[in-house]
PDB file of C-alpha atoms and ligand atoms in Angstrom:
ATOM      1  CA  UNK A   1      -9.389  22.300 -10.251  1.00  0.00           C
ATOM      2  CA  UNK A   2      -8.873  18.579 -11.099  1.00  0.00           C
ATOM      3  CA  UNK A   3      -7.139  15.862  -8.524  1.00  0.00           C
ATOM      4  CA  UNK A   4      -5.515  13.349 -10.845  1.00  0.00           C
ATOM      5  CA  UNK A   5      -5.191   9.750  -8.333  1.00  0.00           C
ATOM      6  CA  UNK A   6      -2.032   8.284 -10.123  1.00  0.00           C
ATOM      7  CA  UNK A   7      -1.193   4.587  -8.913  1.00  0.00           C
ATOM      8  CA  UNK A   8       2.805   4.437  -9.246  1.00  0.00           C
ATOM      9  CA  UNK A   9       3.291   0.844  -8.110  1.00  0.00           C
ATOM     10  CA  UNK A  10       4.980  -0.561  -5.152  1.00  0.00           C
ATOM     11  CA  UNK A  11       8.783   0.349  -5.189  1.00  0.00           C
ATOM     12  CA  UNK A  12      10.157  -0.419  -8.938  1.00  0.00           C
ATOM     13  CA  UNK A  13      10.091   2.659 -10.798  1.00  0.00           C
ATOM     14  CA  UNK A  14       9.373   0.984 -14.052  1.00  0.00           C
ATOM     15  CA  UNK A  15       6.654  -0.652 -12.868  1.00  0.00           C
ATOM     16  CA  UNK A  16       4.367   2.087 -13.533  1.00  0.00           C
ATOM     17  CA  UNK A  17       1.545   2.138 -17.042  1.00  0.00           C
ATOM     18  CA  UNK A  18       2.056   4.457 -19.476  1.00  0.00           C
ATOM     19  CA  UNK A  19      -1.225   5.961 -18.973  1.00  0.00           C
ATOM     20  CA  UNK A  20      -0.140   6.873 -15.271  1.00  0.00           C
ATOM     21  CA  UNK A  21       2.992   8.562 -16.681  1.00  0.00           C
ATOM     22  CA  UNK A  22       0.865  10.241 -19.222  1.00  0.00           C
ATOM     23  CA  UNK A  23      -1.008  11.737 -15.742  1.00  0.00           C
ATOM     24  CA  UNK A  24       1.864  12.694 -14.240  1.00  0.00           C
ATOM     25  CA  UNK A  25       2.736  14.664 -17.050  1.00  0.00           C
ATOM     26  CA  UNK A  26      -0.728  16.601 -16.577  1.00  0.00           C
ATOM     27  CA  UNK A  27      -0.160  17.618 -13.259  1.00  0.00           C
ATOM     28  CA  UNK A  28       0.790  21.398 -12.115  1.00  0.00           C
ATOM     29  CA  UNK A  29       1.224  20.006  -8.389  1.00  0.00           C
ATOM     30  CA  UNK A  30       1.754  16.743  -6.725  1.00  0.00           C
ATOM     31  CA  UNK A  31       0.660  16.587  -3.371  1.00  0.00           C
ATOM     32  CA  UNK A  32       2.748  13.923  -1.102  1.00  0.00           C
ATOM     33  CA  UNK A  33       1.892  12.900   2.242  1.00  0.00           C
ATOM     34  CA  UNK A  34       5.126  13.624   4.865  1.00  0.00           C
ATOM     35  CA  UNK A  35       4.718  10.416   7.080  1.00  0.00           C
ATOM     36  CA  UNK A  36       7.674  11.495   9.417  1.00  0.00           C
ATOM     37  CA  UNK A  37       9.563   8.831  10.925  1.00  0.00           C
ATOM     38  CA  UNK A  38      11.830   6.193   9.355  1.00  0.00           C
ATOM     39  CA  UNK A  39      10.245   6.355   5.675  1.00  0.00           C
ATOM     40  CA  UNK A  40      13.112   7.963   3.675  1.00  0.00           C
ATOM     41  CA  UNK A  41      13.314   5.216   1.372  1.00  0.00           C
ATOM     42  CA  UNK A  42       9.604   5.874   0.624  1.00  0.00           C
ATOM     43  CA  UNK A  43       9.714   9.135   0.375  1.00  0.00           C
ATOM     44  CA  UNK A  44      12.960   8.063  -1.894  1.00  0.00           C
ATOM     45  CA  UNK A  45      11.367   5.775  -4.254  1.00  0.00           C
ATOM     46  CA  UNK A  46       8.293   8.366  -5.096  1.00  0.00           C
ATOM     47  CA  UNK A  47      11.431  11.160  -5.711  1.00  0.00           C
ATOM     48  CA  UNK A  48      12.934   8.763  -8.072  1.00  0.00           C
ATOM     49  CA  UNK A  49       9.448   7.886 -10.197  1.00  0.00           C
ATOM     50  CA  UNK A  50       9.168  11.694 -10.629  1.00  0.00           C
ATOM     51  CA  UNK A  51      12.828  11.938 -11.278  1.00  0.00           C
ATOM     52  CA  UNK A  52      12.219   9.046 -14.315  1.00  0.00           C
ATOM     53  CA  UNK A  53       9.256   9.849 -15.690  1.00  0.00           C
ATOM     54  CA  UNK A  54       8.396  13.552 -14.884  1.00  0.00           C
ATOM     55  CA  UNK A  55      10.403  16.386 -17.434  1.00  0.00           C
ATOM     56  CA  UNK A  56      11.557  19.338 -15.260  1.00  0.00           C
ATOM     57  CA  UNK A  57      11.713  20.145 -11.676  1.00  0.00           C
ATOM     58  CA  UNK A  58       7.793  19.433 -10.992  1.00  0.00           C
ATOM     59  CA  UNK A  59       6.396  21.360  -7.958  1.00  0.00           C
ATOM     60  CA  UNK A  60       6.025  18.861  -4.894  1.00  0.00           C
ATOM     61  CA  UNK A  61       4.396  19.853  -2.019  1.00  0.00           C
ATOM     62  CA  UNK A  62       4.442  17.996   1.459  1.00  0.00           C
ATOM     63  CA  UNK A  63       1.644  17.459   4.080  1.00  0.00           C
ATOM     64  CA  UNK A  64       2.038  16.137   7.328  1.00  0.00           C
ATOM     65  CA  UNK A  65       0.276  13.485   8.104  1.00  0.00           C
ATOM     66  CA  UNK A  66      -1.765  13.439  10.946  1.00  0.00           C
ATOM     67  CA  UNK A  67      -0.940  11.259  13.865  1.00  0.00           C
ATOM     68  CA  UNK A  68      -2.984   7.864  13.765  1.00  0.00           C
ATOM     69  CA  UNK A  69      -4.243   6.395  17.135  1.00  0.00           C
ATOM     70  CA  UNK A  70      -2.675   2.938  16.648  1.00  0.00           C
ATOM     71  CA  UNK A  71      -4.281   1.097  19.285  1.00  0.00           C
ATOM     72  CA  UNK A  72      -8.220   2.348  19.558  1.00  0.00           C
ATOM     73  CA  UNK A  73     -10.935   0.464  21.765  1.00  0.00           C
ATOM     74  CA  UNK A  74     -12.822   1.182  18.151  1.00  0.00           C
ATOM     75  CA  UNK A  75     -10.558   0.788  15.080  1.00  0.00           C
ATOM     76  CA  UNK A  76     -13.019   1.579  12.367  1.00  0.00           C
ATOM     77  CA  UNK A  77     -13.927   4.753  14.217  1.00  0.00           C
ATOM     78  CA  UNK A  78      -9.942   5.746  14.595  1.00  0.00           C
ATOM     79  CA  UNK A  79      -9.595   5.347  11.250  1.00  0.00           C
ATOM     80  CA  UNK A  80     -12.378   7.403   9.784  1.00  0.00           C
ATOM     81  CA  UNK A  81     -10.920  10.108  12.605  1.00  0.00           C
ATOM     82  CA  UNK A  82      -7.935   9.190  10.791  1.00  0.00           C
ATOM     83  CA  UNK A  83      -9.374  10.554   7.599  1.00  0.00           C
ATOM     84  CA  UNK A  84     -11.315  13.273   8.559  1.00  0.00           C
ATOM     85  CA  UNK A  85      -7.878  15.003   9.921  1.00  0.00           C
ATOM     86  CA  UNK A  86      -5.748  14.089   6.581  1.00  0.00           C
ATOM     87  CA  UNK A  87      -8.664  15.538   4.683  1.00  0.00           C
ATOM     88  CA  UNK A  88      -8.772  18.468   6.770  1.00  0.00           C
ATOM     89  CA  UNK A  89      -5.183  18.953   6.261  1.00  0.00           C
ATOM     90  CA  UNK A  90      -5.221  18.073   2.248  1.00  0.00           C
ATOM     91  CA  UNK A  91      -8.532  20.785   1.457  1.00  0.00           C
ATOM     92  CA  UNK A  92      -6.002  23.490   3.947  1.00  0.00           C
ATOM     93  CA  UNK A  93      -3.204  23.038   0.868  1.00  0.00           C
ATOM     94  CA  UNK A  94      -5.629  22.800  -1.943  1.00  0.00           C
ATOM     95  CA  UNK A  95      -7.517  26.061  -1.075  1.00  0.00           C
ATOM     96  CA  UNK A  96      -4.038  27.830  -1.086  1.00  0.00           C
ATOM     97  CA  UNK A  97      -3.595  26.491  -4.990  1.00  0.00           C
ATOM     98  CA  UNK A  98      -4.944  28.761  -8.097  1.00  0.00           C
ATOM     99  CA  UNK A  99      -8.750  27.311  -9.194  1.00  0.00           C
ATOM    100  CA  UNK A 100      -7.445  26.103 -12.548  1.00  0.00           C
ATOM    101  CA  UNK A 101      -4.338  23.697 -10.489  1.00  0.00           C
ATOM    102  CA  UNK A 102      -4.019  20.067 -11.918  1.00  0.00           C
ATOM    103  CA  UNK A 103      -3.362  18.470  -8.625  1.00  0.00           C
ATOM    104  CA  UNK A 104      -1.546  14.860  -8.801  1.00  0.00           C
ATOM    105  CA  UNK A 105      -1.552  12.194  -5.559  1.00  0.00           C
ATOM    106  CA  UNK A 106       1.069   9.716  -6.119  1.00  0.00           C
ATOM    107  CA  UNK A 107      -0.623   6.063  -4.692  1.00  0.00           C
ATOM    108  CA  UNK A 108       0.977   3.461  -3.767  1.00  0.00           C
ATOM    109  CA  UNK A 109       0.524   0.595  -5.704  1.00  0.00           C
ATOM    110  CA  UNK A 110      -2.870   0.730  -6.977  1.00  0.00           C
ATOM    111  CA  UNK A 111      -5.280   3.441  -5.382  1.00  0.00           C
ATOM    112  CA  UNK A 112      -8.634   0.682  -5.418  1.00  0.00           C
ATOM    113  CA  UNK A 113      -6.534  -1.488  -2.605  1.00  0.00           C
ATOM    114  CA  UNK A 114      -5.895  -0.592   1.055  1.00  0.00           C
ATOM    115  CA  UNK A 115      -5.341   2.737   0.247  1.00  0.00           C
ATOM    116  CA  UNK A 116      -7.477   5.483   1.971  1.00  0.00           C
ATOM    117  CA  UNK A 117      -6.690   8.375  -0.788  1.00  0.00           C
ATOM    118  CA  UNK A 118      -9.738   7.627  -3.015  1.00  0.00           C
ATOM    119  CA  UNK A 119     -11.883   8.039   0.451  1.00  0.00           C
ATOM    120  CA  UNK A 120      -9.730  11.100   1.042  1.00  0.00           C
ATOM    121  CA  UNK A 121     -10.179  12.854  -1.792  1.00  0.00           C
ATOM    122  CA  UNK A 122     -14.101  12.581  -2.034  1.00  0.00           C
ATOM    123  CA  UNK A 123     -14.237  13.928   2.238  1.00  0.00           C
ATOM    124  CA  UNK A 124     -12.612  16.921   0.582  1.00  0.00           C
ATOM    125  CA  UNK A 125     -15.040  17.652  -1.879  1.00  0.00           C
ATOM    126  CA  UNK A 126     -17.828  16.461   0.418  1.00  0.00           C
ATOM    127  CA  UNK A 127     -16.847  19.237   2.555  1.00  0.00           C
ATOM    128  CA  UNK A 128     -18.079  21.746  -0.055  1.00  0.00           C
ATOM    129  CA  UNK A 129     -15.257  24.154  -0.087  1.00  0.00           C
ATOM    130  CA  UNK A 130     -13.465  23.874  -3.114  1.00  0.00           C
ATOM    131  CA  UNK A 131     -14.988  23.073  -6.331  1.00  0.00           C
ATOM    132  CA  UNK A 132     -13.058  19.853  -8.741  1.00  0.00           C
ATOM    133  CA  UNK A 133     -13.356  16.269 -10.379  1.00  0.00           C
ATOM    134  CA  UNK A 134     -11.052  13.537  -9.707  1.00  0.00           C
ATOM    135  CA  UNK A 135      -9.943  10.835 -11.725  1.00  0.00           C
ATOM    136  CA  UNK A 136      -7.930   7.569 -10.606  1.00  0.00           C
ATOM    137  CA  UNK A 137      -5.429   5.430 -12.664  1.00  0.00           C
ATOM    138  CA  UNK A 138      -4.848   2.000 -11.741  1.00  0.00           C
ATOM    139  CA  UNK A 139      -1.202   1.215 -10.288  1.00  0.00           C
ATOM    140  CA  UNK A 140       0.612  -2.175 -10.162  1.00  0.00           C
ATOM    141  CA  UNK A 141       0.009  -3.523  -6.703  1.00  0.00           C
ATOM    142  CA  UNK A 142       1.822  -5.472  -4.000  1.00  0.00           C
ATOM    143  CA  UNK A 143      -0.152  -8.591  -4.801  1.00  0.00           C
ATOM    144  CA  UNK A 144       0.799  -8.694  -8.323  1.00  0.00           C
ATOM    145  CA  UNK A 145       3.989  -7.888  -7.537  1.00  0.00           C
ATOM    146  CA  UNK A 146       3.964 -11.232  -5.271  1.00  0.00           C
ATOM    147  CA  UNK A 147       2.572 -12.973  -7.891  1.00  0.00           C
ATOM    148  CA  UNK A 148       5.129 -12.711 -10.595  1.00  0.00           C
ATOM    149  CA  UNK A 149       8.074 -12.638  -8.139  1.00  0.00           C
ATOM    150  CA  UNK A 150       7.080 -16.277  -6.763  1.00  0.00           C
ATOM    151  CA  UNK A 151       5.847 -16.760 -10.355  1.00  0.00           C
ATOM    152  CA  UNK A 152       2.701 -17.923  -8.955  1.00  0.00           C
ATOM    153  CA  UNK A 153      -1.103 -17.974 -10.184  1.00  0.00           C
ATOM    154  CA  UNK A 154      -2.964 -16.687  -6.872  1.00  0.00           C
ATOM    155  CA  UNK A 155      -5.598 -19.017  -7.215  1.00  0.00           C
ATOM    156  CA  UNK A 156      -6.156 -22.171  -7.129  1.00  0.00           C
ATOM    157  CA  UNK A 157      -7.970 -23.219 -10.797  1.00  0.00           C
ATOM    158  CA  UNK A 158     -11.607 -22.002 -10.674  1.00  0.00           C
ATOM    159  CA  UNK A 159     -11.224 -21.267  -6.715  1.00  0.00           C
ATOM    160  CA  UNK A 160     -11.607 -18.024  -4.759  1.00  0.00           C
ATOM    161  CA  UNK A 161      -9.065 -15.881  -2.643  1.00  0.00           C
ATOM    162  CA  UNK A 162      -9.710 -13.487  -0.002  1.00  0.00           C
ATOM    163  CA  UNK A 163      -7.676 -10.677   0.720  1.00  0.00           C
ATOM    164  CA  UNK A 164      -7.536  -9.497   3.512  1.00  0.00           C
ATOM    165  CA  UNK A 165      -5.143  -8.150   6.515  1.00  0.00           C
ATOM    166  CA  UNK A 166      -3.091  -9.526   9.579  1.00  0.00           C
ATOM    167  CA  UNK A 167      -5.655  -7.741  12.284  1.00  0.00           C
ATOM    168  CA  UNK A 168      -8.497  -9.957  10.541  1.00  0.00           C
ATOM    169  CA  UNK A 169      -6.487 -13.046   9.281  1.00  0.00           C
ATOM    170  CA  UNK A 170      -7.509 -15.296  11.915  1.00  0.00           C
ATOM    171  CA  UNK A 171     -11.079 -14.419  12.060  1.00  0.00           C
ATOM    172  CA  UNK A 172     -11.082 -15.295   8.440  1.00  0.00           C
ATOM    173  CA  UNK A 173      -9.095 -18.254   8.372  1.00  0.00           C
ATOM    174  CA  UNK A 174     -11.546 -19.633  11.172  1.00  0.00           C
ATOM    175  CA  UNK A 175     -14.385 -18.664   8.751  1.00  0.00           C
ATOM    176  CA  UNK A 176     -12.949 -21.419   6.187  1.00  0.00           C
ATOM    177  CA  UNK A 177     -10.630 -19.193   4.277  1.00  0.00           C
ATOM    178  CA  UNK A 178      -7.675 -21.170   2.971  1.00  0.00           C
ATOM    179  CA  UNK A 179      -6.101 -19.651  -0.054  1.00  0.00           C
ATOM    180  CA  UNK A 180      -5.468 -15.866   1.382  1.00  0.00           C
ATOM    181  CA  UNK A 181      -3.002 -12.541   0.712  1.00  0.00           C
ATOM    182  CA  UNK A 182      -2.308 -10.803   3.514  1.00  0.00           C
ATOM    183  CA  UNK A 183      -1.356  -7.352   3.654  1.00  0.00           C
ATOM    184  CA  UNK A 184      -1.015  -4.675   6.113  1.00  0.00           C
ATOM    185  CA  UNK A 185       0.427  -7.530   8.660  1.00  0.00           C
ATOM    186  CA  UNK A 186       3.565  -5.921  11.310  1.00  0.00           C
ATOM    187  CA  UNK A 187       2.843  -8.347  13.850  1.00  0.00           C
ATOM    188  CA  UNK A 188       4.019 -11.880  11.367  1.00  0.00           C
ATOM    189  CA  UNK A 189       0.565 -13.369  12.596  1.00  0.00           C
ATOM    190  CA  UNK A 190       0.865 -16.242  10.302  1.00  0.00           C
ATOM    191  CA  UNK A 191       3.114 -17.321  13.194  1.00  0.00           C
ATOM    192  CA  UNK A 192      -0.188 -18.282  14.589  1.00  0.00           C
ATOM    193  CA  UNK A 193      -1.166 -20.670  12.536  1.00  0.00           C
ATOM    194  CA  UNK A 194       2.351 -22.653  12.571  1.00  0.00           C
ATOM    195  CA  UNK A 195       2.495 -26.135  14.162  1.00  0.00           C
ATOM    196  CA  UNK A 196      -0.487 -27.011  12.426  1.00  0.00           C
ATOM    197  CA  UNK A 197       1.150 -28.567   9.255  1.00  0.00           C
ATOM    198  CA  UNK A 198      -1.719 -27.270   6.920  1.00  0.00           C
ATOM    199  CA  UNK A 199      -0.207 -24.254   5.417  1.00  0.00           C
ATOM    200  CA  UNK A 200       2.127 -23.246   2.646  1.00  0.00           C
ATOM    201  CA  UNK A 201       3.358 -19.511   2.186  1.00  0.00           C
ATOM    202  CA  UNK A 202       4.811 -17.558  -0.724  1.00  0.00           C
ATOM    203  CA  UNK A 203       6.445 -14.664   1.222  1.00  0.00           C
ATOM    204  CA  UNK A 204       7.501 -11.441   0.115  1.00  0.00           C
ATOM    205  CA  UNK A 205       9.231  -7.938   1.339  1.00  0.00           C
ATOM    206  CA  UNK A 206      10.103  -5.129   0.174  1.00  0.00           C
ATOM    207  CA  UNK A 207       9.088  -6.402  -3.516  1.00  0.00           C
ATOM    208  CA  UNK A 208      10.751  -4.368  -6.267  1.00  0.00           C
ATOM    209  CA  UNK A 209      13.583  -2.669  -4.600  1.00  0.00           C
ATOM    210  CA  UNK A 210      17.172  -3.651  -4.711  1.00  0.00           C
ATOM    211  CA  UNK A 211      16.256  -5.074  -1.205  1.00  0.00           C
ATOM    212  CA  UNK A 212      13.660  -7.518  -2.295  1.00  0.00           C
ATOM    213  CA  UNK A 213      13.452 -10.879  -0.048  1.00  0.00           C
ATOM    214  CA  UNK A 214      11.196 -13.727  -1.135  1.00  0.00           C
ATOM    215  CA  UNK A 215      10.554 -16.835   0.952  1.00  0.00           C
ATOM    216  CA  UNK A 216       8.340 -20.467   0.455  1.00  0.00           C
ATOM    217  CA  UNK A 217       7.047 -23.096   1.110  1.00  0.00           C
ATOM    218  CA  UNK A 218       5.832 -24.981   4.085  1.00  0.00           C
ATOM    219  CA  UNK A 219       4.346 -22.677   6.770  1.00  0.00           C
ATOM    220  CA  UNK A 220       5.888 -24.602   9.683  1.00  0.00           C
ATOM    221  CA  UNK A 221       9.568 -24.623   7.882  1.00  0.00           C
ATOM    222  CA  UNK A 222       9.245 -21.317   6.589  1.00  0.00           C
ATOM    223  CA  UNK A 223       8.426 -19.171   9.454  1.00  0.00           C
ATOM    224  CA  UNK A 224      12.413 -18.645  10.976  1.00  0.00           C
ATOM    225  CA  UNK A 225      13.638 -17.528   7.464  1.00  0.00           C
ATOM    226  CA  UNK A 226      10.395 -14.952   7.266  1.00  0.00           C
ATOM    227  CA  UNK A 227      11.349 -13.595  10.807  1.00  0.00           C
ATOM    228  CA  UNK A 228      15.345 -13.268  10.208  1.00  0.00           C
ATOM    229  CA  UNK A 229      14.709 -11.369   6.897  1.00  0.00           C
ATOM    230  CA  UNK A 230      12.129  -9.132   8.112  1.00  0.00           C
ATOM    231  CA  UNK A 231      14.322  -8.506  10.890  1.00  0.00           C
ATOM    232  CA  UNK A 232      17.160  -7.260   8.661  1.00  0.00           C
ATOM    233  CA  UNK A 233      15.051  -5.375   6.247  1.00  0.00           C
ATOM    234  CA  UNK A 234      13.470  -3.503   9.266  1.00  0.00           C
ATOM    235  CA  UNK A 235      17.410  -2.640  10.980  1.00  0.00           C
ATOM    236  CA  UNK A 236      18.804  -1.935   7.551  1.00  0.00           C
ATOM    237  CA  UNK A 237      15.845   0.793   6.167  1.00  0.00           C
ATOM    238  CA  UNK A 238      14.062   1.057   9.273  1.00  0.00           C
ATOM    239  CA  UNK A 239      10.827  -0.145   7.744  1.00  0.00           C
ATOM    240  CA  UNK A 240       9.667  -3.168   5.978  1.00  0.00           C
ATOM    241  CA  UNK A 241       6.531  -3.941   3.958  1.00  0.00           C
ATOM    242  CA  UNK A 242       5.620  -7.621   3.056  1.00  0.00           C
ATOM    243  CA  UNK A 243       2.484  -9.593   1.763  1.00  0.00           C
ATOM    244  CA  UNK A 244       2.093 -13.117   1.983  1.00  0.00           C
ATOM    245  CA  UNK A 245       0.094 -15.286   0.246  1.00  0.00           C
ATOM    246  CA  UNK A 246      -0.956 -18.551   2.499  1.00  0.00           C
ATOM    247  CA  UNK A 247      -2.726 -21.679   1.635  1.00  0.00           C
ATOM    248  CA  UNK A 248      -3.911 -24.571   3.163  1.00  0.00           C
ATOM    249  CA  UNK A 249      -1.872 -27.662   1.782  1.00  0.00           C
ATOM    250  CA  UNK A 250      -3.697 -30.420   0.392  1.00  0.00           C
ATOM    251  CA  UNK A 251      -4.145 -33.354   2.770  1.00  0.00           C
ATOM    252  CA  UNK A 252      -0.982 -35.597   2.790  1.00  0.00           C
ATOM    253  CA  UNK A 253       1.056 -33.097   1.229  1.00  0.00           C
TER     254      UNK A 253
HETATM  255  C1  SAM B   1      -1.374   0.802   2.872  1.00  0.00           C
HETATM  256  S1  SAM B   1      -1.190  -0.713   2.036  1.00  0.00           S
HETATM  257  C2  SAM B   1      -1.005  -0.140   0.390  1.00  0.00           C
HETATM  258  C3  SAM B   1      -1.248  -1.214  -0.650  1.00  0.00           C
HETATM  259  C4  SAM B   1      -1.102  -0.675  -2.050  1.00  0.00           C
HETATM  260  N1  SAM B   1      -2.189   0.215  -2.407  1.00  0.00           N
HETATM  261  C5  SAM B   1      -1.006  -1.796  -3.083  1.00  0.00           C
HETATM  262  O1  SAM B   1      -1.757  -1.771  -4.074  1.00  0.00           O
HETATM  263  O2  SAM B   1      -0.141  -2.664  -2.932  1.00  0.00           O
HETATM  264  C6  SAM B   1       0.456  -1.140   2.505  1.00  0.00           C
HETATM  265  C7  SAM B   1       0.682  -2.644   2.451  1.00  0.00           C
HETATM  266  O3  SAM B   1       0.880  -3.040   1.116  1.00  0.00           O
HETATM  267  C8  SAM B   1       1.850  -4.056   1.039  1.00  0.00           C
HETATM  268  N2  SAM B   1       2.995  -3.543   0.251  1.00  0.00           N
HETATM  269  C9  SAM B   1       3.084  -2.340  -0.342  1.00  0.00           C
HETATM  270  N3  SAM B   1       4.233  -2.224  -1.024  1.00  0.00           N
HETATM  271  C10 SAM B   1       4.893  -3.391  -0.862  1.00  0.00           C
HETATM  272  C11 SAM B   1       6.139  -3.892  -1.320  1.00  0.00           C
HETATM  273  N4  SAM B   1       6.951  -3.162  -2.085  1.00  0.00           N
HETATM  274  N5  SAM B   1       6.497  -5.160  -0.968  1.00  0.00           N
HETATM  275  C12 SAM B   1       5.676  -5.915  -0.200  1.00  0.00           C
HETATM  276  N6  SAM B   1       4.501  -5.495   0.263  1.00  0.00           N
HETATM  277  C13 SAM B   1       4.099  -4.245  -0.054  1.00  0.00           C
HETATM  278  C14 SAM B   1       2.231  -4.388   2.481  1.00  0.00           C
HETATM  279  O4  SAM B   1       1.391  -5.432   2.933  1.00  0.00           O
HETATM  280  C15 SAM B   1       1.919  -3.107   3.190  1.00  0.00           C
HETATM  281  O5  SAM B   1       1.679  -3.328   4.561  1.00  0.00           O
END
């Protein structure tokens, strides 16, 4: 068996490498996580990458996701829990496939960033059960995305910028961070840090659907226009994904 780990980008179905369409067109199976919920749009966009780029009707199959704990006394421990059960439920579908399967994963954006599939993917084989190699290809990620939509270099000439997410931006902002993507962020907590006059954002949601909303400059001025869109975005799909990029403002300006 071989697991092909196929980074489609983040929502624009031509912003995917020829060498991940060249993967695609390997694959026997592609194996799609079923979040549940409000995600059709998702679920949508991945449809329409196949639809584009794949010949045929290729064989999909859907696997529930297991139910995160959201709010753990221990969060790294949740999530590990987290993966144990999705790689439980991932080797379950795998074992039902013929030995000689090509199995695809279509990953958001690229598979080396906040994305637990990689991690996934070698539980499975450390479990011993089923015998196959994986490979990854590198997909166009959010933060480029946010990049080239603000038409923006992300750092500062010859500096350094963390990435990182909302749970742990304040922690690094206190540690002297101050030219930072954040990621992963439903709670807006960049709303922390206004009042202070010392940061500038490059906002973005939704990035390379029909829906995209982009928003800069000051921090302090910014932060209304930020919580109106995402408002909007969330009513109108019933989910909304955004990275920001913030940094601290040179003094005086
Ligand atoms: C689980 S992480 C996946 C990141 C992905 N592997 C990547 O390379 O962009 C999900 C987070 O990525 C960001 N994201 C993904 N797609 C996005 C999009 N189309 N627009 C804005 N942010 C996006 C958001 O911060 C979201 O909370």
């Amino acid at each position: 068996m071989k697991i092909h780990l196929v980074g489609v980008g983040g929502g624009h179905p031509d912003q995917i490498t020829v060498q991940a369409v060249a993967m695609l067109h390997e694959v026997d199976v592609f194996l799609v996580a079923d979040k549940g919920g409000d995600v059709g749009d998702l679920a949508e966009a991945r449809a329409e990458i196949l639809r584009r780029h794949v010949l045929g009707e290729p064989r999909v199959i859907q696997v529930a996701d297991p139910e995160r704990d959201r709010r753990p006394a221990d969060y790294g421990a949740a999530v590990l829990d987290w993966h144990e059960a999705r790689a439980r439920a991932y080797e379950e579908v795998l074992l039902g496939l013929a030995p000689d399967t090509t199995v695809g994963f279509l990953v958001w954006g690229d598979p080396a960033l906040y994305d637990s599939t990689i991690r996934v993917v070698e539980r499975v084989r450390d479990f011993g059960n089923l015998d196959f190699d994986f490979d990854v290809t590198p997909g166009i990620s959010s933060v480029s995305m946010l990049a080239a939509a603000h038409r923006i270099v992300l750092n500062r000439i010859g500096g350094p910028i963390v990435i990182t997410t909302g749970r742990a931006l304040l922690k690094d902002v206190e540690a002297g961070a101050d030219n930072i993507v954040v990621m992963l962020d439903g709670n807006v907590t960049c709303r922390e840090l206004v009042g202070t006059g010392r940061w500038g954002i490059h906002w973005g949601a939704n990035l390379g659907t029909g829906d995209e909303q982009l928003v800069s400059g000051p921090l302090d001025e910014c932060i209304e226009e930020i919580e109106r869109a995402r408002a909007a975005l969330k009513t109108k799909h019933g989910w909304v994904m955004d990275t920001y990029l913030l940094r601290r403002l040179a003094a005086g300006g």
